[in-house]
Short mmCIF file of C-alpha atoms in Angstrom, two decimals:
data_model
loop_
_atom_site.label_atom_id
_atom_site.label_comp_id
_atom_site.label_asym_id
_atom_site.label_seq_id
_atom_site.Cartn_x
_atom_site.Cartn_y
_atom_site.Cartn_z
CA UNK A 20 18.63 70.33 23.87
CA UNK A 21 19.04 67.42 25.69
CA UNK A 22 20.89 64.37 24.15
CA UNK A 23 20.90 61.00 26.24
CA UNK A 24 23.62 58.51 25.70
CA UNK A 25 23.85 55.35 27.03
CA UNK A 26 25.37 52.60 25.22
CA UNK A 27 27.13 49.13 25.73
CA UNK A 28 29.27 48.94 23.08
CA UNK A 29 31.03 52.12 23.44
CA UNK A 30 33.26 52.56 20.14
CA UNK A 31 32.97 55.99 18.84
CA UNK A 32 30.67 57.27 21.85
CA UNK A 33 33.40 59.86 22.53
CA UNK A 34 33.60 61.35 19.07
CA UNK A 35 29.86 61.33 18.67
CA UNK A 36 29.29 63.16 22.37
CA UNK A 37 32.01 65.92 21.78
CA UNK A 38 30.23 66.64 18.45
CA UNK A 39 26.84 66.76 19.92
CA UNK A 40 27.71 69.34 22.74
CA UNK A 41 29.98 71.61 20.23
CA UNK A 42 26.28 71.59 18.55
CA UNK A 43 24.87 72.85 22.01
CA UNK A 44 23.46 69.83 23.16
CA UNK A 45 23.34 68.97 27.04
CA UNK A 46 24.65 65.15 27.50
CA UNK A 47 22.36 62.93 29.99
CA UNK A 48 24.56 59.70 30.73
CA UNK A 49 25.07 56.63 33.17
CA UNK A 50 27.20 54.51 34.24
CA UNK A 51 30.16 53.09 32.34
CA UNK A 52 28.87 55.49 29.45
CA UNK A 53 29.20 58.56 31.48
CA UNK A 54 32.28 58.10 33.05
CA UNK A 55 34.30 57.56 29.97
CA UNK A 56 32.21 60.69 28.72
CA UNK A 57 33.32 62.64 31.81
CA UNK A 58 37.25 60.95 31.41
CA UNK A 59 37.26 62.48 28.06
CA UNK A 60 36.36 66.32 29.62
CA UNK A 61 33.09 65.93 27.80
CA UNK A 62 30.27 67.80 30.20
CA UNK A 63 27.72 65.00 30.92
CA UNK A 64 25.15 65.12 33.36
CA UNK A 65 24.12 61.69 35.58
CA UNK A 66 20.93 60.59 35.15
CA UNK A 67 20.37 60.10 38.68
CA UNK A 68 21.61 63.33 39.51
CA UNK A 69 18.97 64.73 36.78
CA UNK A 70 16.22 62.99 38.06
CA UNK A 71 16.80 63.26 41.50
CA UNK A 72 16.36 59.61 41.91
CA UNK A 73 19.21 57.34 43.19
CA UNK A 74 19.90 54.00 41.12
CA UNK A 75 18.34 50.93 43.03
CA UNK A 76 19.24 47.42 42.89
CA UNK A 77 22.50 47.54 41.83
CA UNK A 78 21.53 49.40 38.42
CA UNK A 79 18.40 47.47 37.75
CA UNK A 80 16.41 50.54 38.13
CA UNK A 81 17.99 53.96 36.97
CA UNK A 82 16.18 55.56 34.00
CA UNK A 83 12.82 54.22 34.37
CA UNK A 84 12.05 57.72 35.38
CA UNK A 85 9.03 59.86 34.35
CA UNK A 86 11.84 62.91 33.60
CA UNK A 87 13.61 60.36 31.56
CA UNK A 88 10.38 58.66 29.18
CA UNK A 89 8.31 61.58 29.69
CA UNK A 90 11.12 63.51 28.18
CA UNK A 91 10.98 61.47 25.25
CA UNK A 92 7.28 60.20 25.18
CA UNK A 93 5.41 63.73 25.54
CA UNK A 94 4.01 65.03 22.25
CA UNK A 95 5.54 68.08 21.39
CA UNK A 96 2.42 69.34 19.12
CA UNK A 97 0.08 68.30 21.95
CA UNK A 98 -1.20 71.23 24.14
CA UNK A 99 -2.26 69.13 27.12
CA UNK A 100 1.29 67.07 26.91
CA UNK A 101 2.96 70.33 26.97
CA UNK A 102 1.07 71.71 29.75
CA UNK A 103 1.51 68.30 31.77
CA UNK A 104 5.55 68.55 31.09
CA UNK A 105 5.80 72.02 32.13
CA UNK A 106 3.87 71.15 35.41
CA UNK A 107 5.80 68.29 36.35
CA UNK A 108 9.38 69.99 35.23
CA UNK A 109 9.91 67.55 32.42
CA UNK A 110 12.19 69.02 29.97
CA UNK A 111 12.46 67.46 26.14
CA UNK A 112 14.93 64.80 25.05
CA UNK A 113 15.19 64.72 21.69
CA UNK A 114 18.30 62.67 20.67
CA UNK A 115 17.94 58.95 22.38
CA UNK A 116 21.64 57.00 21.82
CA UNK A 117 21.24 53.89 22.97
CA UNK A 118 22.68 50.29 22.16
CA UNK A 119 21.85 47.21 24.77
CA UNK A 120 23.63 45.36 27.23
CA UNK A 121 25.80 42.27 25.41
CA UNK A 122 23.15 39.52 25.99
CA UNK A 123 24.78 37.49 22.86
CA UNK A 124 28.14 38.06 24.03
CA UNK A 125 27.62 36.64 27.15
CA UNK A 126 26.00 33.54 26.10
CA UNK A 127 28.74 32.48 24.01
CA UNK A 128 31.09 33.03 26.52
CA UNK A 129 29.02 31.37 29.74
CA UNK A 130 26.63 29.41 30.66
CA UNK A 131 26.16 31.01 34.38
CA UNK A 132 22.58 32.13 34.33
CA UNK A 133 23.13 34.99 36.96
CA UNK A 134 25.38 36.25 34.85
CA UNK A 135 23.30 35.58 31.88
CA UNK A 136 19.80 37.17 33.37
CA UNK A 137 21.92 40.32 34.52
CA UNK A 138 22.67 40.97 30.97
CA UNK A 139 18.93 41.30 29.44
CA UNK A 140 18.53 44.85 29.25
CA UNK A 141 15.59 46.58 30.52
CA UNK A 142 16.13 50.34 30.57
CA UNK A 143 17.68 50.57 27.22
CA UNK A 144 15.32 48.60 25.23
CA UNK A 145 12.16 50.80 26.87
CA UNK A 146 14.16 53.83 26.14
CA UNK A 147 14.80 52.87 22.50
CA UNK A 148 11.03 51.87 21.76
CA UNK A 149 9.73 54.89 24.02
CA UNK A 150 12.06 57.34 21.37
CA UNK A 151 11.02 55.55 18.04
CA UNK A 152 7.60 55.60 19.39
CA UNK A 153 7.90 59.00 19.25
CA UNK A 154 10.17 59.78 16.11
CA UNK A 155 8.03 62.60 15.29
CA UNK A 156 9.83 64.77 17.55
CA UNK A 157 12.75 62.36 18.96
CA UNK A 158 16.07 60.71 16.71
CA UNK A 159 16.59 57.66 17.98
CA UNK A 160 20.30 56.47 17.45
CA UNK A 161 21.11 52.55 17.74
CA UNK A 162 24.14 51.78 15.19
CA UNK A 163 27.51 53.26 15.95
CA UNK A 164 28.09 53.19 12.42
CA UNK A 165 25.18 55.81 11.96
CA UNK A 166 27.00 58.38 14.32
CA UNK A 167 28.90 60.07 11.49
CA UNK A 168 25.88 60.14 9.39
CA UNK A 169 23.92 61.95 12.29
CA UNK A 170 26.31 64.47 13.23
CA UNK A 171 26.46 65.47 9.55
CA UNK A 172 22.62 65.54 9.26
CA UNK A 173 22.44 67.94 12.50
CA UNK A 174 25.19 70.18 11.22
CA UNK A 175 23.39 71.06 7.95
CA UNK A 176 20.01 71.06 9.62
CA UNK A 177 19.00 67.93 7.99
CA UNK A 178 17.28 66.45 11.17
CA UNK A 179 13.87 65.52 9.07
CA UNK A 180 10.98 63.44 9.44
CA UNK A 181 12.55 60.92 7.05
CA UNK A 182 15.60 60.41 8.75
CA UNK A 183 13.87 59.95 11.89
CA UNK A 184 11.49 57.41 10.59
CA UNK A 185 14.62 55.36 9.19
CA UNK A 186 16.31 55.76 12.40
CA UNK A 187 12.86 54.53 14.10
CA UNK A 188 12.88 51.26 11.67
CA UNK A 189 16.28 50.72 12.74
CA UNK A 190 15.47 50.99 16.31
CA UNK A 191 12.56 48.58 16.02
CA UNK A 192 14.77 46.21 14.20
CA UNK A 193 17.56 46.42 17.25
CA UNK A 194 14.93 45.40 19.74
CA UNK A 195 13.39 42.71 18.05
CA UNK A 196 16.47 40.85 17.16
CA UNK A 197 17.47 41.58 20.86
CA UNK A 198 14.37 40.21 22.07
CA UNK A 199 14.19 37.41 19.70
CA UNK A 200 17.79 36.29 20.85
CA UNK A 201 16.59 36.16 24.59
CA UNK A 202 13.60 34.40 23.68
CA UNK A 203 15.50 31.74 21.62
CA UNK A 204 18.21 31.26 24.23
CA UNK A 205 15.46 30.41 26.72
CA UNK A 206 13.75 27.89 24.56
CA UNK A 207 17.03 26.54 23.83
CA UNK A 208 17.95 26.22 27.14
CA UNK A 209 14.95 24.89 28.72
CA UNK A 210 12.57 23.58 25.80
CA UNK A 211 15.38 21.81 23.46
CA UNK A 212 15.26 24.45 21.01
CA UNK A 213 11.20 23.94 20.42
CA UNK A 214 9.18 26.13 21.88
CA UNK A 215 6.07 28.16 21.12
CA UNK A 216 7.76 30.58 19.28
CA UNK A 217 10.37 30.50 17.16
CA UNK A 218 12.31 33.89 15.87
CA UNK A 219 14.40 33.70 12.75
CA UNK A 220 16.19 37.10 12.21
CA UNK A 221 18.68 37.72 9.45
CA UNK A 222 20.85 40.89 8.96
CA UNK A 223 20.82 42.33 4.97
CA UNK A 224 23.75 42.24 3.35
CA UNK A 225 22.67 43.19 0.02
CA UNK A 226 19.76 43.14 -2.49
CA UNK A 227 20.09 41.13 -5.30
CA UNK A 228 19.14 42.75 -8.83
CA UNK A 229 15.67 40.09 -8.31
CA UNK A 230 14.56 36.95 -6.87
CA UNK A 231 14.26 33.28 -8.79
CA UNK A 232 12.59 35.12 -11.14
CA UNK A 233 12.81 38.80 -12.78
CA UNK A 234 9.35 39.65 -11.33
CA UNK A 235 10.73 39.08 -7.72
CA UNK A 236 12.60 41.04 -5.68
CA UNK A 237 15.35 39.24 -3.71
CA UNK A 238 17.93 39.93 -1.10
CA UNK A 239 20.61 37.90 1.15
CA UNK A 240 20.05 38.31 4.66
CA UNK A 241 22.97 36.58 7.41
CA UNK A 242 22.91 34.95 10.66
CA UNK A 243 25.78 36.24 12.61
CA UNK A 244 27.64 38.20 10.00
CA UNK A 245 28.12 34.52 8.35
CA UNK A 246 28.34 35.75 4.73
CA UNK A 247 30.86 38.93 5.73
CA UNK A 248 33.12 36.31 7.69
CA UNK A 249 33.46 33.89 5.21
CA UNK A 250 32.91 34.90 1.62
CA UNK A 251 35.01 38.04 -0.17
CA UNK A 252 33.43 39.14 -3.42
CA UNK A 253 36.27 39.61 -6.45
CA UNK A 254 34.23 40.08 -9.42
CA UNK A 255 30.90 40.11 -10.44
CA UNK A 256 27.73 40.23 -8.61
CA UNK A 257 25.88 37.34 -7.08
CA UNK A 258 22.31 37.00 -7.78
CA UNK A 259 19.70 35.20 -6.21
CA UNK A 260 20.13 31.73 -7.63
CA UNK A 261 23.70 32.00 -8.05
CA UNK A 262 23.83 32.36 -4.07
CA UNK A 263 21.53 29.08 -3.45
CA UNK A 264 23.61 27.25 -5.78
CA UNK A 265 27.34 28.56 -4.05
CA UNK A 266 25.57 27.20 -0.81
CA UNK A 267 24.98 23.47 -2.50
CA UNK A 268 28.46 23.68 -4.21
CA UNK A 269 30.37 24.90 -1.30
CA UNK A 270 28.74 22.23 1.25
CA UNK A 271 29.67 19.41 -1.06
CA UNK A 272 33.34 20.51 -1.62
CA UNK A 273 34.28 21.72 1.86
CA UNK A 274 32.20 18.26 3.48
CA UNK A 275 35.96 16.29 2.85
CA UNK A 276 38.45 18.16 4.91
CA UNK A 277 39.66 21.73 4.71
CA UNK A 278 42.67 20.36 3.16
CA UNK A 279 40.89 17.96 0.75
CA UNK A 280 41.78 18.84 -3.12
CA UNK A 281 38.04 18.69 -4.09
CA UNK A 282 35.88 20.28 -6.85
CA UNK A 283 32.02 20.44 -6.74
CA UNK A 284 29.89 21.65 -9.79
CA UNK A 285 26.42 22.27 -9.02
CA UNK A 286 23.56 23.33 -11.58
CA UNK A 287 20.47 24.51 -10.32
CA UNK A 288 21.27 23.51 -6.64
CA UNK A 289 21.89 19.73 -7.94
CA UNK A 290 25.80 18.55 -7.98
CA UNK A 291 26.80 17.56 -11.74
CA UNK A 292 30.30 17.15 -10.91
CA UNK A 293 32.74 15.93 -8.57
CA UNK A 294 35.96 14.79 -7.76
CA UNK A 295 38.74 14.16 -4.97
CA UNK A 296 42.22 13.76 -6.97
CA UNK A 297 45.61 14.28 -6.06
CA UNK A 298 45.51 17.92 -7.52
CA UNK A 299 42.97 20.59 -7.85
CA UNK A 300 43.43 20.62 -11.71
CA UNK A 301 42.96 16.27 -11.83
CA UNK A 302 40.15 17.21 -9.51
CA UNK A 303 38.24 19.54 -11.98
CA UNK A 304 39.03 18.03 -14.94
CA UNK A 305 37.39 14.71 -13.31
CA UNK A 306 34.64 16.54 -12.36
CA UNK A 307 33.72 18.38 -15.64
CA UNK A 308 33.62 14.46 -17.20
CA UNK A 309 30.48 13.91 -15.33
CA UNK A 310 27.97 16.20 -16.69
CA UNK A 311 29.95 18.92 -18.90
CA UNK A 312 26.80 19.73 -20.62
CA UNK A 313 24.86 20.67 -17.42
CA UNK A 314 28.14 22.42 -15.78
CA UNK A 315 27.75 24.90 -18.68
CA UNK A 316 26.79 28.15 -16.62
CA UNK A 317 27.18 26.56 -13.52
CA UNK A 318 28.71 27.15 -10.11
CA UNK A 319 31.81 25.51 -9.61
CA UNK A 320 33.46 25.25 -5.76
CA UNK A 321 37.21 24.83 -5.47
CA UNK A 322 38.38 23.44 -1.93
CA UNK A 323 41.55 25.53 -2.41
CA UNK A 324 43.57 28.09 -4.00
CA UNK A 325 42.94 28.59 -8.04
CA UNK A 326 46.29 29.15 -9.88
CA UNK A 327 47.25 29.93 -13.27
CA UNK A 328 46.92 26.43 -14.67
CA UNK A 329 43.53 25.70 -13.60
CA UNK A 330 42.18 29.08 -14.28
CA UNK A 331 43.00 28.41 -18.06
CA UNK A 332 41.44 24.83 -17.31
CA UNK A 333 37.95 26.31 -15.99
CA UNK A 334 38.43 29.13 -18.69
CA UNK A 335 37.63 27.12 -21.73
CA UNK A 336 33.85 27.11 -20.84
CA UNK A 337 31.24 29.38 -19.40
CA UNK A 338 31.44 28.80 -15.14
CA UNK A 339 29.14 31.21 -14.26
CA UNK A 340 30.13 31.34 -10.49
CA UNK A 341 33.84 30.24 -9.45
CA UNK A 342 34.06 30.00 -5.29
CA UNK A 343 37.24 29.11 -4.25
CA UNK A 344 39.56 29.34 -1.13
CA UNK A 345 41.99 31.73 -2.93
CA UNK A 346 42.75 32.78 -6.04
CA UNK A 347 46.41 34.21 -7.45
CA UNK A 348 46.16 37.36 -9.30
CA UNK A 349 47.38 35.60 -12.53
CA UNK A 350 44.85 33.75 -12.47
CA UNK A 351 42.19 36.35 -11.80
CA UNK A 352 43.39 38.33 -14.79
CA UNK A 353 42.39 34.89 -17.21
CA UNK A 354 38.91 35.56 -16.25
CA UNK A 355 39.13 39.37 -16.84
CA UNK A 356 37.47 39.08 -19.97
CA UNK A 357 34.26 37.01 -18.91
CA UNK A 358 32.07 39.87 -18.11
CA UNK A 359 29.40 37.52 -16.95
CA UNK A 360 31.55 35.64 -14.53
CA UNK A 361 31.28 35.90 -10.55
CA UNK A 362 34.32 35.03 -8.65
CA UNK A 363 34.07 34.61 -4.76
CA UNK A 364 36.76 33.61 -1.82
CA UNK A 365 35.87 31.55 1.12
CA UNK A 366 38.42 32.57 3.32
CA UNK A 367 37.16 30.68 6.48
CA UNK A 368 35.77 27.07 7.11
CA UNK A 369 31.67 26.63 7.35
CA UNK A 370 30.49 26.58 10.66
CA UNK A 371 27.76 23.79 10.79
CA UNK A 372 24.21 25.05 11.46
CA UNK A 373 22.28 23.78 14.55
CA UNK A 374 18.86 24.15 12.95
CA UNK A 375 17.40 24.21 9.46
CA UNK A 376 14.26 25.27 8.42
CA UNK A 377 12.05 25.46 5.33
CA UNK A 378 9.32 28.13 4.04
CA UNK A 379 6.12 26.25 3.51
CA UNK A 380 2.38 28.13 2.57
CA UNK A 381 1.82 29.91 5.52
CA UNK A 382 4.63 29.36 7.70
CA UNK A 383 7.90 27.08 8.02
CA UNK A 384 9.11 23.69 9.32
CA UNK A 385 11.77 23.78 11.74
CA UNK A 386 14.25 21.10 12.32
CA UNK A 387 17.92 20.02 13.75
CA UNK A 388 20.46 20.19 11.06
CA UNK A 389 21.25 17.41 9.26
CA UNK A 390 24.83 16.09 9.16
CA UNK A 391 26.86 13.07 8.12
CA UNK A 392 28.68 11.53 10.97
CA UNK A 393 32.31 10.08 10.28
CA UNK A 394 31.05 7.11 12.47
CA UNK A 395 28.26 6.20 10.28
CA UNK A 396 30.70 5.47 7.58
CA UNK A 397 32.96 3.76 9.68
CA UNK A 398 30.83 1.59 11.76
CA UNK A 399 28.54 0.69 8.55
CA UNK A 400 27.99 -3.14 8.65
CA UNK A 401 28.49 -5.24 5.93
CA UNK A 402 25.94 -7.40 4.84
CA UNK A 403 26.61 -9.26 1.88
CA UNK A 404 29.03 -12.25 0.75
CA UNK A 405 31.45 -9.94 -0.95
CA UNK A 406 33.81 -7.60 0.95
CA UNK A 407 35.22 -4.36 0.07
CA UNK A 408 38.46 -3.63 -0.80
CA UNK A 409 40.34 0.33 -0.16
CA UNK A 410 39.51 1.60 -3.18
CA UNK A 411 35.63 0.88 -3.12
CA UNK A 412 35.82 1.67 0.70
CA UNK A 413 37.17 5.54 -0.47
CA UNK A 414 34.56 5.73 -3.25
CA UNK A 415 31.36 4.58 -1.03
CA UNK A 416 32.27 7.20 1.63
CA UNK A 417 32.40 10.14 -1.27
CA UNK A 418 29.32 8.89 -2.94
CA UNK A 419 27.84 8.59 0.81
CA UNK A 420 28.40 12.06 1.47
CA UNK A 421 27.52 13.59 -1.68
CA UNK A 422 23.99 11.79 -1.63
CA UNK A 423 23.33 12.84 1.87
CA UNK A 424 23.67 16.58 0.81
CA UNK A 425 21.61 15.79 -2.84
CA UNK A 426 17.75 16.34 -2.73
CA UNK A 427 15.97 12.52 -2.53
CA UNK A 428 15.32 10.64 -4.00
CA UNK A 429 18.87 9.99 -5.06
CA UNK A 430 21.40 7.30 -5.88
CA UNK A 431 25.00 8.43 -6.49
CA UNK A 432 27.70 6.74 -8.70
CA UNK A 433 31.46 7.12 -7.83
CA UNK A 434 34.51 5.67 -9.72
CA UNK A 435 38.07 6.19 -9.00
CA UNK A 436 37.44 9.12 -6.82
CA UNK A 437 35.30 11.26 -9.12
CA UNK A 438 31.35 11.40 -9.53
CA UNK A 439 29.88 9.28 -12.85
CA UNK A 440 26.56 9.43 -12.65
CA UNK A 441 24.15 11.19 -10.36
CA UNK A 442 20.14 10.50 -10.59
CA UNK A 443 18.16 13.47 -8.11
CA UNK A 444 15.01 15.04 -7.17
CA UNK A 445 13.07 12.10 -8.05
CA UNK A 446 9.81 10.06 -7.19
CA UNK A 447 11.27 6.80 -7.51
CA UNK A 448 14.84 5.58 -6.79
CA UNK A 449 14.71 3.46 -9.85
CA UNK A 450 13.94 6.51 -11.88
CA UNK A 451 16.72 8.24 -10.51
CA UNK A 452 19.03 5.30 -11.16
CA UNK A 453 17.67 4.93 -15.39
CA UNK A 454 18.17 8.93 -15.08
CA UNK A 455 21.87 8.70 -13.95
CA UNK A 456 22.67 5.38 -16.45
CA UNK A 457 20.96 7.59 -19.58
CA UNK A 458 23.51 10.67 -18.61
CA UNK A 459 26.18 8.75 -18.17
CA UNK A 460 25.65 6.75 -21.62
CA UNK A 461 25.38 10.01 -23.15
CA UNK A 462 28.58 11.23 -21.58
CA UNK A 463 30.50 7.97 -22.66
CA UNK A 464 31.25 7.43 -19.42
CA UNK A 465 32.50 3.41 -18.36
CA UNK A 466 30.73 2.52 -14.88
CA UNK A 467 32.06 -0.63 -14.95
CA UNK A 468 33.22 -1.25 -11.17
CA UNK A 469 31.99 1.91 -9.52
CA UNK A 470 30.15 2.34 -6.55
CA UNK A 471 26.76 3.45 -5.64
CA UNK A 472 25.11 5.32 -2.50
CA UNK A 473 21.71 6.05 -1.53
CA UNK A 474 20.19 8.28 0.91
CA UNK A 475 17.22 6.07 1.66
CA UNK A 476 16.88 2.48 2.00
CA UNK A 477 16.17 0.42 -1.45
CA UNK A 478 12.60 -0.90 -0.96
CA UNK A 479 12.82 -3.39 -3.84
CA UNK A 480 15.29 -5.56 -5.55
CA UNK A 481 14.82 -3.64 -8.63
CA UNK A 482 17.29 -1.17 -7.48
CA UNK A 483 19.97 -3.67 -7.17
CA UNK A 484 19.17 -4.86 -10.63
CA UNK A 485 19.85 -1.71 -12.15
CA UNK A 486 22.96 -1.23 -10.66
CA UNK A 487 24.11 -4.69 -11.66
CA UNK A 488 23.29 -3.46 -14.98
CA UNK A 489 25.37 -0.21 -14.75
CA UNK A 490 28.23 -2.33 -13.74
CA UNK A 491 28.07 -1.58 -9.71
CA UNK A 492 30.26 -3.34 -7.33
CA UNK A 493 29.38 -1.92 -4.19
CA UNK A 494 26.84 -0.33 -2.76
CA UNK A 495 26.07 1.91 0.45
CA UNK A 496 22.70 2.45 1.58
CA UNK A 497 20.81 3.19 5.35
CA UNK A 498 19.03 -0.17 4.90
CA UNK A 499 15.91 -0.50 7.02
CA UNK A 500 13.26 -1.74 4.51
CA UNK A 501 11.15 -4.88 5.31
CA UNK A 502 12.54 -6.42 1.82
CA UNK A 503 16.09 -5.92 3.40
CA UNK A 504 16.95 -9.29 2.85
CA UNK A 505 15.39 -9.77 -0.38
CA UNK A 506 18.09 -6.94 -1.74
CA UNK A 507 21.21 -8.55 0.40
CA UNK A 508 20.31 -11.94 -1.40
CA UNK A 509 19.80 -10.03 -4.93
CA UNK A 510 23.75 -8.36 -4.21
CA UNK A 511 25.00 -11.77 -3.23
CA UNK A 512 23.57 -12.79 -6.20
CA UNK A 513 25.70 -10.80 -8.29
CA UNK A 514 28.33 -10.47 -6.65
CA UNK A 515 27.98 -6.93 -5.35
CA UNK A 516 28.98 -5.40 -1.98
CA UNK A 517 26.63 -4.05 0.43
CA UNK A 518 26.95 -1.85 3.62
CA UNK A 519 24.25 -0.37 5.63
CA UNK A 520 24.85 2.65 7.58
CA UNK A 521 21.46 2.41 9.44
CA UNK A 522 20.98 6.39 9.44
CA UNK A 523 18.45 7.87 6.70
CA UNK A 524 19.63 11.51 5.18
CA UNK A 525 16.49 12.42 3.40
CA UNK A 526 16.59 16.40 1.56
CA UNK A 527 13.41 17.40 0.44
#
């Protein structure tokens, strides 16, 4: 019985090889894997010696040989295949353990195209695909996490078709992901990231109980171990909808700097509370005032550690999901009786995604990711006679960032570093303003002196008329309407300051 071992990631391969030898397998190997096994006193045969064919072209050709691929691919239950194998001296290879050249790691550390090309594996994927194709007879192993399980199965005579099918699927996932990374990189390097094909590959983290609704299945998939690197589950199990709301809340809460005391509350993907005060406790209390009705059962993102006092305040109502940078044991104990509550720790800053995509019927639309650049606000231009004071400038920055991360059409109203009204996802900007005003009135909030941000230009002066009625003192918007002059004139008429950023942030 032969097992072929040739891996780039060599963690665990010595123990795996030793266990296979103990089970009666003869080991075929190449290059660094061969040397490691032999240095570890594990008997292994050089593939070149086995095939009687030396490596060519600095190792580019070594396993591409009939004795290797024939030994993997010939059908053990086909008489003609067995006869040819005997005639050609081809012996069956029953286990293929391969993981591939580190292409992803190479492109992350260098732009040397020659080195990158040499880290595109050829023989490895060919062996993996061959073994997977012939999984009726061959066990293919591509994940070091499976070594222990595989050995246990072999020891207990459980090398079943079901096991080989499971490993076959993992093998094709492995090669598909590998090839996708190469294709995406080449398009990134030579086509600006927008080639004829785009591949989106995610690693499954866990299955959710269901999708958006109970009749739908759902799961979380991650890029680059994102979830495992950035979040730790402390209590409860996140649902499909929890995950999308967590994403919205954390993006806003973390958008104001790692050391800010920001708190964002989200319901159904939309912010219903935000504040940036001197302490997390003050921020939470101020954020809750915006819309405490919608906040019930929502997601709260805390840009810092939750301590006992803040936990007691949060515990006064039902927050379904709490995401924070840390939580004390005392604070965790406060939430122990909340059976339906979920708590997650964000233990690393969120990286910026380079691209964004949305599913549409029959495909997806793909684009560069949007972000609010600091210079948009710093270099915004004052268009009105009325100038800004420091407090207005601070509030406008907060409002503008929230607006950019909220569904269009949206208008955002901030006062004293806290969200006091918001209208989002509306078909017109005036309707968004009306909805915001109605909610603020219901909550008994004083909007006099607040500032307003819009993610896109005001097409008519009616939005300014509405802002004046709400007590708005300053507005920030991209500008760019054919009626900008009318809008500016309306602001001057009411004594409202207005800034143009010249950058639109639609979010659909």
